CSV table of C-alpha atoms in Angstrom, one decimal:
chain,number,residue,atom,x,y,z
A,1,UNK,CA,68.8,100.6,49.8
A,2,UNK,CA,65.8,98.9,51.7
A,3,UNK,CA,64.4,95.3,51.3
A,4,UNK,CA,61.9,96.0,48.7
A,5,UNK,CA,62.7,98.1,45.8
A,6,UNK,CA,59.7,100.9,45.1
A,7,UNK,CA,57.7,98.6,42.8
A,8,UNK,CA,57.1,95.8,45.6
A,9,UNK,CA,55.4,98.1,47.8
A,10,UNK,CA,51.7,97.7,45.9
A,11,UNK,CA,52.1,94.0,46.2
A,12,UNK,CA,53.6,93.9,49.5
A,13,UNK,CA,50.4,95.9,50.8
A,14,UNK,CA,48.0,93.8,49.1
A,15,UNK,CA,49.5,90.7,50.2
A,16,UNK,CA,49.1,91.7,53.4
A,17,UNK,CA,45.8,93.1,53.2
A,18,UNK,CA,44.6,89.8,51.0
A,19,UNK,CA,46.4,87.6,54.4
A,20,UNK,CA,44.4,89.4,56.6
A,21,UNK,CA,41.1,89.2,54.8
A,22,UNK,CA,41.1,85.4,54.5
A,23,UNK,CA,42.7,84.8,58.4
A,24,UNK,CA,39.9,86.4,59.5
A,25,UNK,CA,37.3,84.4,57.5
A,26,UNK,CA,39.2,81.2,58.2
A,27,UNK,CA,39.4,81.6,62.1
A,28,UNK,CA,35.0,82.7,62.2
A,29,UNK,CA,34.5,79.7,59.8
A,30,UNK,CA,36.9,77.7,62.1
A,31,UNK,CA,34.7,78.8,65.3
A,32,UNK,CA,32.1,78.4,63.5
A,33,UNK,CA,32.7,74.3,63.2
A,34,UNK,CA,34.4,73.9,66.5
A,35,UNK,CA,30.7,75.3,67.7
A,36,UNK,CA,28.6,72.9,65.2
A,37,UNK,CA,30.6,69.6,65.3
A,38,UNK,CA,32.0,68.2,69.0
A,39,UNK,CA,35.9,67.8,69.4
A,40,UNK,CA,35.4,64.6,70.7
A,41,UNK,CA,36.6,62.3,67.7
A,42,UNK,CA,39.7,64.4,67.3
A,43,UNK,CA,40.8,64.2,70.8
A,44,UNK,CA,40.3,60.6,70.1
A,45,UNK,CA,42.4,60.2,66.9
A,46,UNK,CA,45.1,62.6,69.0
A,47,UNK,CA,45.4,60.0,71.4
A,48,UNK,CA,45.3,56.7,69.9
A,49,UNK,CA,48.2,59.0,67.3
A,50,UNK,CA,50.3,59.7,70.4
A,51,UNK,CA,49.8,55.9,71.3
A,52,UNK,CA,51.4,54.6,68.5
A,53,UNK,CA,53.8,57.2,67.8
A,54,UNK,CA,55.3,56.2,71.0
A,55,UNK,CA,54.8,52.5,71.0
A,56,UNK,CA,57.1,52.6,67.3
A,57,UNK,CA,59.6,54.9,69.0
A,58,UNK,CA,60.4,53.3,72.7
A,59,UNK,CA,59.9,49.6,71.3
């Protein structure tokens, strides 16, 4: 007997199609805004996160 019984296979196809669909819009819309709107206030917030993330765990 395999992992899915012969019912799941319908689902288990669209599930995957349905995945791939929206990962593919997500990444365009993603590249999209990394194009429109500078990373430069993120790189920021990553840095002053990694600040105090280490000043609470060395002090």
């Amino acid at each position: 007997m395999g992992v899915f019984h012969d019912g799941a296979l319908p689902f288990f196809i669209a599930g995957f199609i349905a995945a791939f669909v929206f990962a593919l819009v997500s990444i365009r819309f993603f590249l999209k805004l990394i194009n429109r709107i500078k990373l430069v206030p993120f790189a920021i917030y990553r840095i002053v996160l990694a600040a105090v993330i280490a000043l609470v765990i060395y002090i």
